[in-house]
Coordinates of C-alpha atoms and ligand atoms in Angstrom, one line a residue:
Chain A
X185 CA 42.1 236.9 66.0
X186 CA 42.8 233.2 65.7
X187 CA 46.2 233.9 64.4
X188 CA 47.3 235.9 67.4
X189 CA 45.9 233.3 69.7
X190 CA 48.0 230.7 68.1
X191 CA 51.1 232.9 67.8
X192 CA 51.3 233.9 71.4
X193 CA 51.8 230.8 73.4
X194 CA 51.4 231.8 77.0
X195 CA 54.3 231.7 79.3
X196 CA 53.9 231.5 83.0
X197 CA 54.4 234.2 85.6
X198 CA 57.1 233.4 88.1
X199 CA 56.3 232.7 91.7
X200 CA 57.8 236.0 92.7
X201 CA 55.7 237.9 90.2
X202 CA 52.6 236.1 91.4
X203 CA 53.4 236.8 95.0
X204 CA 53.9 240.5 94.3
X205 CA 50.6 240.8 92.4
X206 CA 48.8 238.8 95.0
X207 CA 50.1 241.1 97.7
X208 CA 48.1 244.0 96.3
X209 CA 45.2 242.4 94.5
X210 CA 43.0 242.7 97.6
X211 CA 43.4 246.4 97.6
X212 CA 40.6 246.6 95.2
X213 CA 36.9 245.7 95.1
X214 CA 37.5 244.1 91.8
X215 CA 40.6 242.2 91.0
X216 CA 40.8 243.6 87.4
X217 CA 41.9 246.9 89.0
X218 CA 45.3 245.5 89.6
X219 CA 45.9 245.2 85.9
X220 CA 48.2 248.3 85.5
X221 CA 50.2 247.5 88.7
X222 CA 50.5 243.9 87.6
X223 CA 52.0 245.1 84.3
X224 CA 54.4 247.4 86.3
X225 CA 55.4 244.5 88.5
X226 CA 56.1 242.1 85.6
X227 CA 57.9 244.7 83.6
X228 CA 60.1 245.4 86.6
X229 CA 61.3 241.8 86.3
X230 CA 61.4 241.4 82.6
X231 CA 62.1 245.0 81.5
X232 CA 59.3 244.9 78.8
X233 CA 56.0 243.4 78.1
X234 CA 56.0 240.9 75.2
X235 CA 52.9 239.5 73.6
X236 CA 53.3 236.3 75.5
X237 CA 53.9 238.1 78.8
X238 CA 50.8 240.2 78.2
X239 CA 48.8 237.0 77.7
X240 CA 50.3 235.4 80.8
X241 CA 49.2 238.5 82.9
X242 CA 45.7 238.4 81.2
X243 CA 45.3 234.7 81.9
X244 CA 46.4 235.1 85.5
X245 CA 44.0 238.0 86.1
X246 CA 41.3 236.3 84.1
X247 CA 40.7 239.3 82.0
X248 CA 40.6 239.5 78.2
X249 CA 43.8 240.0 76.3
X250 CA 42.1 242.9 74.5
X251 CA 41.3 244.6 77.7
X252 CA 44.8 244.3 79.0
X253 CA 46.2 245.4 75.7
X254 CA 44.0 248.5 75.7
X255 CA 45.6 249.5 79.0
X256 CA 49.2 248.4 78.1
X257 CA 49.2 250.5 74.9
X258 CA 47.7 253.5 76.6
X259 CA 50.2 254.2 79.3
X260 CA 53.6 255.8 78.5
X261 CA 55.6 253.7 80.9
X262 CA 54.6 250.2 79.7
X263 CA 57.1 249.1 77.1
X264 CA 55.7 246.9 74.5
X265 CA 59.1 246.5 72.8
X266 CA 62.4 245.4 74.2
X267 CA 64.4 248.1 76.0
X268 CA 67.9 248.3 77.3
X269 CA 69.2 247.8 80.8
X270 CA 68.5 251.5 81.6
X271 CA 65.9 253.6 80.0
X272 CA 66.7 257.2 79.8
X273 CA 63.6 259.3 79.6
X274 CA 64.6 262.9 78.7
X275 CA 61.9 265.5 79.4
X276 CA 60.7 267.4 76.4
X277 CA 58.0 269.5 77.9
X278 CA 57.9 273.2 77.9
X279 CA 60.4 274.5 80.4
X280 CA 63.0 271.7 79.6
X281 CA 62.4 272.5 75.9
X282 CA 63.1 276.2 76.5
X283 CA 66.3 275.4 78.5
X284 CA 67.9 272.9 76.2
X285 CA 66.2 269.5 76.1
X286 CA 66.8 269.3 72.3
X287 CA 70.5 269.6 72.9
X288 CA 70.2 266.9 75.6
X289 CA 68.4 264.6 73.2
X290 CA 70.9 265.3 70.4
X291 CA 73.9 264.6 72.7
X292 CA 72.4 261.4 74.0
X293 CA 71.6 260.1 70.5
X294 CA 75.0 261.1 69.2
X295 CA 76.8 259.5 72.0
X296 CA 74.9 256.2 71.8
X297 CA 74.4 256.2 68.0
X298 CA 70.6 255.9 68.3
X299 CA 67.5 257.8 67.5
X300 CA 64.8 258.3 70.2
X301 CA 63.0 255.0 70.8
X302 CA 66.1 253.0 70.0
X303 CA 68.5 250.9 72.1
X304 CA 72.2 251.3 72.0
X305 CA 74.1 248.4 70.3
X306 CA 75.4 247.1 73.6
X307 CA 71.9 246.8 75.0
X308 CA 72.8 249.2 77.8
X309 CA 70.5 252.2 77.1
X310 CA 67.2 253.0 75.5
X311 CA 66.4 256.7 74.8
X312 CA 62.8 257.8 75.1
X313 CA 61.1 261.2 75.5
X314 CA 58.9 261.8 78.5
X315 CA 56.4 264.5 79.5
X316 CA 57.1 267.0 82.3
X317 CA 58.9 265.3 85.2
X318 CA 58.0 267.9 87.8
X319 CA 61.5 269.4 88.1
X320 CA 61.0 272.5 86.0
X321 CA 63.0 274.8 88.3
X322 CA 66.0 272.5 87.7
X323 CA 65.5 272.0 84.0
X324 CA 66.5 270.2 81.8
X325 CA 65.6 267.0 83.5
X326 CA 65.6 263.3 82.8
X327 CA 64.6 260.1 84.4
X328 CA 67.6 257.7 84.2
X329 CA 66.3 254.3 85.3
X330 CA 64.6 255.1 88.6
X331 CA 66.6 258.2 89.3
X332 CA 65.6 261.8 88.5
X333 CA 68.5 263.8 87.1
X334 CA 68.3 267.6 87.0
X335 CA 70.3 270.6 85.8
X336 CA 71.4 268.6 82.8
X337 CA 74.0 269.7 80.2
X338 CA 76.2 267.7 77.9
X339 CA 78.9 267.2 80.6
X340 CA 76.3 265.8 83.0
X341 CA 75.1 263.4 80.2
X342 CA 78.7 262.2 79.7
X343 CA 79.0 261.6 83.4
X344 CA 75.8 259.6 83.4
X345 CA 76.9 257.5 80.5
X346 CA 80.3 256.8 82.0
X347 CA 79.0 254.7 84.8
Chain B
X127 CA 53.1 280.0 111.9
X128 CA 53.0 281.4 108.4
X129 CA 54.3 278.5 106.3
X130 CA 52.3 275.5 107.5
X131 CA 52.8 273.4 104.3
X132 CA 56.6 273.6 104.2
X133 CA 57.5 274.0 107.9
X134 CA 59.2 270.7 107.9
X135 CA 60.9 271.1 104.5
X136 CA 64.5 272.3 104.8
X137 CA 67.2 272.2 102.2
X138 CA 69.6 270.4 104.5
X139 CA 67.3 267.5 105.5
X140 CA 65.2 265.8 102.9
X141 CA 62.7 263.6 104.7
X142 CA 60.3 264.2 107.5
X143 CA 59.8 261.1 109.5
X144 CA 56.8 260.4 111.7
X145 CA 58.7 261.6 114.7
X146 CA 59.8 264.8 112.9
X147 CA 56.3 265.4 111.8
X148 CA 54.9 265.1 115.2
X149 CA 57.5 267.4 116.7
X150 CA 55.9 270.3 114.8
X151 CA 52.4 269.4 115.7
X152 CA 51.7 266.7 113.2
X153 CA 48.6 264.5 113.6
X154 CA 47.1 266.8 116.1
X155 CA 44.5 267.8 113.5
X156 CA 43.7 264.2 113.0
X157 CA 43.4 263.6 116.7
X158 CA 41.0 266.5 117.1
X159 CA 38.9 265.4 114.2
X160 CA 38.6 261.8 115.2
X161 CA 38.1 262.4 118.9
X162 CA 36.2 265.7 119.2
X163 CA 34.4 266.3 116.0
X164 CA 31.5 264.6 114.1
X165 CA 32.3 263.9 110.4
X166 CA 29.9 266.6 109.3
X167 CA 31.6 269.1 111.6
X168 CA 34.9 268.4 110.0
X169 CA 33.4 269.0 106.6
X170 CA 31.8 272.2 107.8
X171 CA 35.1 273.5 109.1
X172 CA 36.9 272.8 105.9
X173 CA 34.0 274.5 104.0
X174 CA 34.2 277.6 106.3
X175 CA 38.0 277.7 105.9
X176 CA 37.5 278.6 102.3
X177 CA 40.0 276.0 101.1
X178 CA 39.8 275.6 97.4
X179 CA 41.2 272.8 95.3
X180 CA 44.9 273.2 94.4
X181 CA 44.7 270.7 91.5
X182 CA 43.8 273.5 89.1
X183 CA 40.0 274.0 89.2
X184 CA 39.7 275.8 92.6
X185 CA 36.6 274.0 93.7
X186 CA 35.6 274.4 97.4
X187 CA 37.0 271.4 99.2
X188 CA 34.4 271.4 102.0
X189 CA 31.6 271.8 99.5
X190 CA 32.9 268.8 97.6
X191 CA 33.0 266.7 100.7
X192 CA 29.5 267.8 101.7
X193 CA 28.1 266.5 98.4
X194 CA 28.8 262.9 99.4
X195 CA 25.5 261.5 100.8
X196 CA 25.6 261.3 104.6
X197 CA 25.9 257.8 105.8
X198 CA 22.5 256.7 107.2
X199 CA 21.0 253.2 107.4
X200 CA 18.4 254.0 104.8
X201 CA 21.0 254.7 102.1
X202 CA 21.0 252.1 99.3
X203 CA 23.7 249.5 99.7
X204 CA 26.0 250.7 97.0
X205 CA 26.3 254.1 98.7
X206 CA 27.3 252.6 102.1
X207 CA 30.8 252.1 100.9
X208 CA 32.7 255.3 99.8
X209 CA 36.2 256.0 98.7
X210 CA 38.7 258.8 99.2
X211 CA 41.4 259.4 96.6
X212 CA 44.5 261.7 96.7
X213 CA 45.5 262.8 93.2
X214 CA 49.3 262.6 93.0
X215 CA 49.4 262.4 89.2
X216 CA 51.1 265.8 88.8
X217 CA 52.0 266.0 85.1
X218 CA 50.9 269.5 84.0
X219 CA 53.9 270.9 82.1
X220 CA 55.5 273.5 84.4
X221 CA 54.1 272.1 87.6
X222 CA 56.5 270.8 90.2
X223 CA 54.8 271.4 93.6
X224 CA 53.2 268.1 94.6
X225 CA 56.4 266.2 94.2
X226 CA 58.0 268.3 96.9
X227 CA 55.2 267.6 99.3
X228 CA 55.2 263.9 98.5
X229 CA 58.9 263.4 98.8
X230 CA 59.7 265.5 101.8
X231 CA 56.7 265.5 104.1
X232 CA 54.4 262.5 103.2
X233 CA 52.8 262.4 106.6
X234 CA 51.2 265.8 106.0
X235 CA 49.3 264.2 103.1
X236 CA 48.5 261.1 105.0
X237 CA 47.0 263.2 107.8
X238 CA 44.9 265.1 105.3
X239 CA 43.6 261.9 103.8
X240 CA 42.7 260.4 107.2
X241 CA 40.7 263.5 108.1
X242 CA 39.0 263.7 104.7
X243 CA 38.2 260.0 104.7
X244 CA 36.7 260.4 108.2
X245 CA 34.6 263.3 107.0
X246 CA 33.0 261.3 104.3
X247 CA 33.2 258.0 106.2
X248 CA 35.4 256.2 103.7
X249 CA 37.3 253.2 105.0
X250 CA 39.6 252.8 102.0
X251 CA 41.6 255.6 100.4
X252 CA 44.0 255.5 97.5
X253 CA 47.0 257.7 96.6
X254 CA 47.1 257.7 92.9
X255 CA 50.7 258.5 91.9
X256 CA 52.3 258.9 88.5
X257 CA 54.8 256.1 87.7
X258 CA 57.7 258.5 87.2
X259 CA 57.7 259.7 90.8
X260 CA 59.8 256.8 92.0
X261 CA 61.4 258.5 95.1
X262 CA 58.0 259.9 96.1
X263 CA 56.5 256.3 95.9
X264 CA 59.3 255.0 98.2
X265 CA 58.9 257.8 100.8
X266 CA 55.1 257.5 100.8
X267 CA 55.3 253.7 101.2
X268 CA 57.6 254.2 104.2
X269 CA 55.4 256.8 105.8
X270 CA 52.3 254.6 105.4
X271 CA 54.2 251.9 107.2
X272 CA 55.1 254.3 110.0
X273 CA 51.5 255.5 110.3
X274 CA 50.2 252.0 110.3
X275 CA 52.7 250.9 113.0
X276 CA 51.6 253.9 115.1
X277 CA 47.9 252.9 114.8
X278 CA 47.0 255.9 112.7
X279 CA 45.8 253.5 110.0
X280 CA 43.9 250.2 110.5
X281 CA 41.0 249.5 112.8
X282 CA 39.7 251.7 115.6
X283 CA 42.1 254.6 114.9
X284 CA 42.8 256.4 118.2
X285 CA 40.2 254.2 119.9
X286 CA 37.4 255.6 117.8
X287 CA 35.2 253.4 115.7
X288 CA 36.7 254.7 112.5
X289 CA 38.8 252.3 110.4
X290 CA 40.9 253.3 107.4
X291 CA 43.4 251.7 105.0
X292 CA 45.4 253.8 102.6
X293 CA 46.8 252.1 99.5
X294 CA 49.4 253.6 97.2
X295 CA 48.6 253.0 93.5
X296 CA 51.4 253.7 91.1
X297 CA 50.3 254.4 87.7
X298 CA 52.1 253.9 84.4
X299 CA 52.0 257.5 83.2
X300 CA 49.6 259.5 81.1
X301 CA 48.6 263.1 81.6
X302 CA 44.9 262.3 81.3
X303 CA 45.1 259.9 84.3
X304 CA 45.1 263.1 86.5
X305 CA 41.7 264.1 85.3
X306 CA 39.3 263.1 88.1
X307 CA 37.1 260.7 86.2
X308 CA 39.8 259.3 84.0
X309 CA 41.7 258.6 87.2
X310 CA 38.8 256.6 88.5
X311 CA 38.8 254.5 85.3
X312 CA 42.6 254.0 85.7
X313 CA 42.1 252.9 89.3
X314 CA 39.6 250.4 88.1
X315 CA 42.2 248.9 85.8
X316 CA 40.6 250.3 82.7
X317 CA 41.9 252.5 79.8
X318 CA 42.0 255.9 81.3
X319 CA 39.4 257.9 79.4
X320 CA 37.2 260.4 81.3
X321 CA 33.6 259.5 82.2
X322 CA 30.4 261.4 81.3
X323 CA 29.1 263.7 84.0
X324 CA 26.7 263.7 85.7
X325 CA 26.8 261.6 87.8
X326 CA 29.7 263.3 89.6
X327 CA 32.2 261.2 91.4
X328 CA 30.8 262.3 94.8
X329 CA 27.6 260.5 93.9
X330 CA 29.0 257.7 91.8
X331 CA 32.8 257.2 91.5
X332 CA 35.0 254.2 92.0
X333 CA 33.0 251.1 91.3
X334 CA 29.9 253.3 91.4
X335 CA 30.4 254.4 95.0
X336 CA 30.5 257.9 96.3
X337 CA 34.1 259.1 95.8
X338 CA 36.1 262.2 96.6
X339 CA 39.2 263.1 94.6
X340 CA 41.5 265.8 96.0
X341 CA 44.8 267.1 95.0
X342 CA 47.9 266.4 97.1
X343 CA 48.5 270.1 98.0
X344 CA 44.8 270.6 98.9
X345 CA 45.0 267.7 101.4
X346 CA 48.2 269.0 102.9
X347 CA 46.2 272.0 104.2
X348 CA 43.5 270.0 106.0
X349 CA 45.3 268.9 109.2
X350 CA 46.5 272.5 109.8
X351 CA 43.0 273.9 109.3
X352 CA 41.5 271.5 111.8
X353 CA 44.3 272.0 114.3
X354 CA 44.8 275.8 114.1
X355 CA 41.3 276.8 113.2
X356 CA 39.5 278.8 110.6
X357 CA 40.5 282.3 111.9
X358 CA 44.1 281.4 111.7
X359 CA 43.7 280.1 108.2
X360 CA 41.8 283.2 107.1
X361 CA 44.6 285.4 108.5
X362 CA 47.1 283.8 106.1
X363 CA 45.7 285.0 102.8
X364 CA 46.4 288.5 101.4
X365 CA 43.5 288.8 99.0
X366 CA 40.2 287.2 98.5
X367 CA 41.4 283.6 99.0
X368 CA 42.7 282.1 102.2
X369 CA 45.7 280.1 103.4
X370 CA 49.0 279.7 101.7
X371 CA 50.0 278.2 98.4
X372 CA 53.1 276.7 96.8
X373 CA 54.1 279.1 94.0
X374 CA 56.8 278.2 91.6
X375 CA 58.7 279.9 88.8
X376 CA 60.5 278.2 85.9
X377 CA 62.3 279.6 82.8
X378 CA 65.0 282.2 82.4
X379 CA 64.9 283.8 85.8
X380 CA 67.8 284.2 88.2
X381 CA 66.5 281.8 90.8
X382 CA 63.9 279.4 89.5
X383 CA 62.2 277.7 92.5
X384 CA 59.2 277.0 94.6
X385 CA 58.0 278.9 97.7
X386 CA 55.2 278.8 100.1
X387 CA 53.6 282.2 100.2
X388 CA 50.2 283.7 101.2
X389 CA 47.4 283.3 98.7
X390 CA 47.0 286.6 96.9
X391 CA 50.8 287.3 96.7
X392 CA 51.3 289.7 93.8
X393 CA 52.9 288.0 90.8
X394 CA 55.6 290.8 90.7
X395 CA 56.8 289.8 94.1
X396 CA 57.0 286.1 93.1
X397 CA 58.9 286.8 89.9
X398 CA 61.1 289.7 90.9
X399 CA 61.8 289.0 94.6
X400 CA 61.6 285.3 95.0
X401 CA 62.8 284.3 91.6
X402 CA 65.2 287.2 91.5
X403 CA 63.9 288.7 88.2
X404 CA 65.1 287.8 84.7
X405 CA 68.5 286.4 83.9
X406 CA 70.9 289.1 82.7
X407 CA 70.4 289.7 79.0
X408 CA 66.8 288.5 79.0
X409 CA 63.5 290.5 79.3
X410 CA 60.2 289.3 80.5
X411 CA 57.8 289.0 77.5
X412 CA 54.9 287.1 79.2
X413 CA 54.1 284.2 81.5
X414 CA 51.7 281.3 82.0
X415 CA 50.5 281.8 85.6
X416 CA 49.6 278.2 86.4
X417 CA 51.1 275.7 84.0
X418 CA 50.8 274.9 80.4
X419 CA 47.0 274.9 80.3
X420 CA 46.6 278.5 81.3
X421 CA 46.4 281.7 79.2
X422 CA 49.5 283.8 78.8
X423 CA 49.6 287.1 80.8
X424 CA 51.9 290.0 80.0
X425 CA 54.3 292.2 82.1
X426 CA 51.4 294.6 82.5
X427 CA 49.7 291.9 84.7
X428 CA 52.6 291.7 87.2
X429 CA 50.6 293.4 89.8
X430 CA 47.8 290.9 89.7
X431 CA 47.4 288.9 92.9
X432 CA 47.8 285.1 92.7
X433 CA 44.1 284.6 93.8
X434 CA 41.7 282.4 91.8
X435 CA 39.4 285.3 91.0
X436 CA 42.0 287.9 90.4
X437 CA 44.0 285.8 87.9
X438 CA 40.7 284.9 86.2
X439 CA 39.8 288.6 85.9
X440 CA 43.1 289.2 84.3
X441 CA 42.2 286.6 81.6
X442 CA 43.9 283.5 82.8
X443 CA 43.7 280.9 85.6
X444 CA 45.7 280.3 88.8
X445 CA 45.9 276.7 87.7
X446 CA 48.7 274.9 89.6
X447 CA 50.2 278.2 90.7
X448 CA 53.5 277.4 89.0
X449 CA 54.5 280.1 86.6
X450 CA 56.3 279.5 83.3
X451 CA 58.2 282.5 82.1
X452 CA 58.4 283.5 78.4
X453 CA 61.5 285.6 77.8
X454 CA 62.2 287.8 74.8
X455 CA 64.6 285.4 73.2
X456 CA 62.2 282.4 73.1
X457 CA 59.8 282.3 70.2
X458 CA 56.2 282.2 71.5
X459 CA 55.0 280.3 68.4
X460 CA 57.5 277.5 69.0
X461 CA 56.7 277.6 72.7
X462 CA 53.0 277.1 71.9
X463 CA 53.9 274.4 69.4
X464 CA 55.8 272.5 72.2
X465 CA 52.8 272.6 74.5
X466 CA 50.3 271.6 71.7
X467 CA 52.5 268.7 70.9
X468 CA 52.2 267.7 74.5
X469 CA 48.4 268.0 74.5
X470 CA 48.1 266.2 71.2
X471 CA 50.2 263.3 72.4
X472 CA 48.4 263.1 75.8
X473 CA 44.9 263.4 74.5
X474 CA 43.1 260.2 75.3
X475 CA 41.3 260.2 71.9
X476 CA 37.9 259.7 73.3
X477 CA 36.1 262.7 71.7
X478 CA 36.5 264.0 68.1
X479 CA 37.3 267.7 68.6
X480 CA 40.2 266.9 70.8
X481 CA 41.5 263.8 69.0
X482 CA 41.5 265.4 65.6
X483 CA 41.7 269.1 66.5
X484 CA 45.0 268.9 68.5
X485 CA 47.0 267.2 65.8
X486 CA 45.5 269.7 63.3
X487 CA 46.7 272.5 65.6
X488 CA 50.2 271.0 65.7
X489 CA 50.3 270.7 61.9
X490 CA 49.2 274.3 61.3
X491 CA 51.8 275.6 63.8
X492 CA 54.5 273.5 62.2
X493 CA 53.6 274.7 58.8
X494 CA 53.6 278.3 60.0
X495 CA 57.1 277.9 61.6
X496 CA 58.4 276.2 58.4
X497 CA 57.4 279.2 56.4
X498 CA 54.5 277.5 54.7
X499 CA 51.7 279.2 56.6
X500 CA 49.0 281.5 55.2
X501 CA 47.2 284.3 57.0
X502 CA 44.0 282.2 56.8
X503 CA 45.7 279.7 59.0
X504 CA 45.5 282.1 61.9
X505 CA 41.7 282.2 61.5
X506 CA 41.7 278.4 61.4
X507 CA 43.7 278.3 64.6
X508 CA 41.3 280.9 66.2
X509 CA 38.4 278.7 65.0
X510 CA 40.0 275.7 66.7
X511 CA 40.4 277.5 70.0
X512 CA 36.6 277.9 69.9
X513 CA 35.8 274.3 68.6
X514 CA 38.0 272.8 71.3
X515 CA 36.9 275.3 73.9
X516 CA 34.7 274.7 77.0
X517 CA 31.5 272.7 76.3
X518 CA 32.6 271.0 73.1
X519 CA 34.7 268.2 74.6
X520 CA 34.3 265.4 77.1
X521 CA 36.9 266.8 79.5
X522 CA 38.9 269.9 80.2
X523 CA 42.1 268.7 78.5
X524 CA 41.2 270.3 75.2
X525 CA 40.0 273.6 76.5
X526 CA 43.1 273.8 78.6
X527 CA 45.2 273.1 75.6
X528 CA 43.5 276.0 73.8
X529 CA 44.3 278.6 76.6
X530 CA 48.0 279.2 75.7
X531 CA 47.1 279.2 72.0
X532 CA 44.3 281.7 72.2
X533 CA 46.2 284.1 74.3
X534 CA 49.3 283.8 72.1
X535 CA 47.2 284.6 69.1
X536 CA 46.0 287.7 70.9
X537 CA 49.2 288.9 72.4
X538 CA 51.9 287.6 70.1
X539 CA 50.1 287.8 66.7
X540 CA 53.0 289.6 65.1
X541 CA 55.2 286.6 65.8
X542 CA 52.9 284.3 63.9
X543 CA 52.5 286.8 61.1
X544 CA 56.2 287.3 60.7
X545 CA 56.7 283.6 59.9
X546 CA 53.9 283.8 57.4
X547 CA 55.1 286.9 55.5
X548 CA 58.5 285.4 55.5
X549 CA 60.7 287.9 57.3
X550 CA 61.3 285.9 60.3
X551 CA 65.1 286.0 59.5
X552 CA 65.3 289.2 61.5
X553 CA 64.1 287.4 64.6
X554 CA 66.9 286.7 67.0
X555 CA 65.2 283.6 68.5
X556 CA 67.2 280.5 69.0
Ligands
LIG754 C1 43.7 266.7 81.7 C2 43.7 267.0 83.2 C3 44.7 266.6 84.0 C4 44.7 266.8 85.4 N1 45.7 266.4 86.2 C5 45.7 266.6 87.5 C6 46.7 266.2 88.3 O1 47.7 265.6 87.9 N2 46.6 266.4 89.7 C7 45.5 267.0 90.2 O2 45.5 267.1 91.4 N3 44.5 267.4 89.5 C8 44.5 267.2 88.1 N4 43.5 267.6 87.3 C9 42.3 268.1 88.0 C10 41.4 267.0 88.5 O3 40.5 266.7 87.5 C11 40.6 267.4 89.8 O4 39.9 268.6 89.5 C12 41.4 267.6 91.0 O5 42.2 266.5 91.3 C13 40.5 267.8 92.2 O6 41.2 268.1 93.3 P1 41.1 269.5 94.1 O7 39.7 269.9 94.1 O8 41.7 269.2 95.4 O9 41.9 270.4 93.2 C14 43.5 267.4 86.0 C15 42.5 267.8 85.1 C16 42.6 267.6 83.8 C17 41.4 268.1 82.9
LIG755 S1 38.9 266.3 75.6 FE1 40.6 265.0 74.8 S2 41.4 264.1 76.7 FE2 39.4 264.8 77.2 S3 38.0 263.1 76.8 FE3 38.1 264.3 74.9 S4 39.7 263.3 73.7 FE4 40.0 262.6 75.8

């Protein structure tokens, strides 16, 4: 316990991060409710949540590090390791699986020389699986950064990676 | 008007603004509720309409609202405040209906929330949305601003003494967050594990206050029911249930898609007419009628109506109303494995049967597919479907996970056995 406390020196949240968190903190009866959204906000600016970032958010919200960590490690979209500029989440749920998500994954990994969970050498892309994206009638699908991509095939992947 | 939910949704224009929405009668239901009806009268109308929850369980919406204690001065303090929540966490594999409603006609949802909040006298409502729905979040945020600017949110809405704020909460993604009580924990900033019931959320929900949680599609019906009336709503259904429903088909059909059709539409019509039947070269082997956590049905069930009770009688559940097609070139064992991997990954780990039973299920299926299975494994799997079934776990995730497995063991047993006896080479599956 002591060791982690010493290791993670707290860094500060930026004024903008604080402003964005404060803008929604009053939506809730209890300020700890903003925890997940605060992590989303900070991650938007920093791409991922490092131990020291986590501590900064916990300190700011005055909640225990353990509590915030229990939330941060639970949710699929909070990255506790560094990710690339763009995260490509390919859907691997049932309809996408049936219609070729494994080929999508293989092609992505082959093109970027990575395994799922890894980031390309140039720091551009991280490849991660994701559960059903709600686009089953246009499968296979992926979330590329903030954008939903549908009707994927290897050509479409090449097109996405070209940009 | 026979397609109330999608009347504003057209392929050539992809967003319904406040002005567009009002052109087709939008917010008239809200106006009627707030200016002509008492809260309990609104609840009664929704109850009488027969509207049932579109989130999967099919619980009567009006009945749910009526279980919130009526606001009287002798209620204890903690029950004076109540909350209304729209569940926009859609993450059931195979389900893609709420996203359409959120992205293309968000005012319809907002109107439903206002009416629902008025009925239970909640002054704060939340839209709990999965983090991946980025476009939906943008559109809903915009629509909330429009509604606020128009005076449909805020204080003294339409000159009444009703005040309401709606906040969008974007989550960070986990299937279990969609489960009603896990959602409440997530909204409270906690790890999203389900809560013990009783007490039910309607008695003690968010921060211990009475809380109603409804699915997005459920709420999209509400404004129309209040505006057009119960008789109109009843006239829309073909079978035992009322109104319309978004039905979808995904898999190897000619035209996968989503359509608003009367409740009680026969499955055959959805699969063969709307989805255009199977792709050339593929045969229909079976289907999951309502997403990954429903039991397989077979081609012999095509004439079943998409009604809650009719699908239940056939041995499955209407669920989300979005069908997943199993064709004859897809291995049902591998398909079930894919879904069990999903459920094992998304289990919150709170209770033992689910936390340990789902990974065990996955391992058994992987061994069987790898040619290392034994016939006894099928009995073990059948045992697991009972151990993880209703009544043994904290929430419905595990029982839902067992539905495709138990029905696959029943209908596609020879596929499991072929892997085990080792002559699966003759299978032509990919
Ligand atoms: C594991 C699990 C996940 C669920 N996910 C959702 C969901 O994403 N959206 C939803 O509306 N209901 C979901 N539900 C159902 C909710 O618990 C709840 O029944 C529903 O939101 C109530 O709304 P309704 O009565 O309008 O259907 C889920 C249930 C379980 C057990
Ligand atoms: S059944 Fe599974 S998801 Fe539900 S509470 Fe138990 S462990 Fe969590």
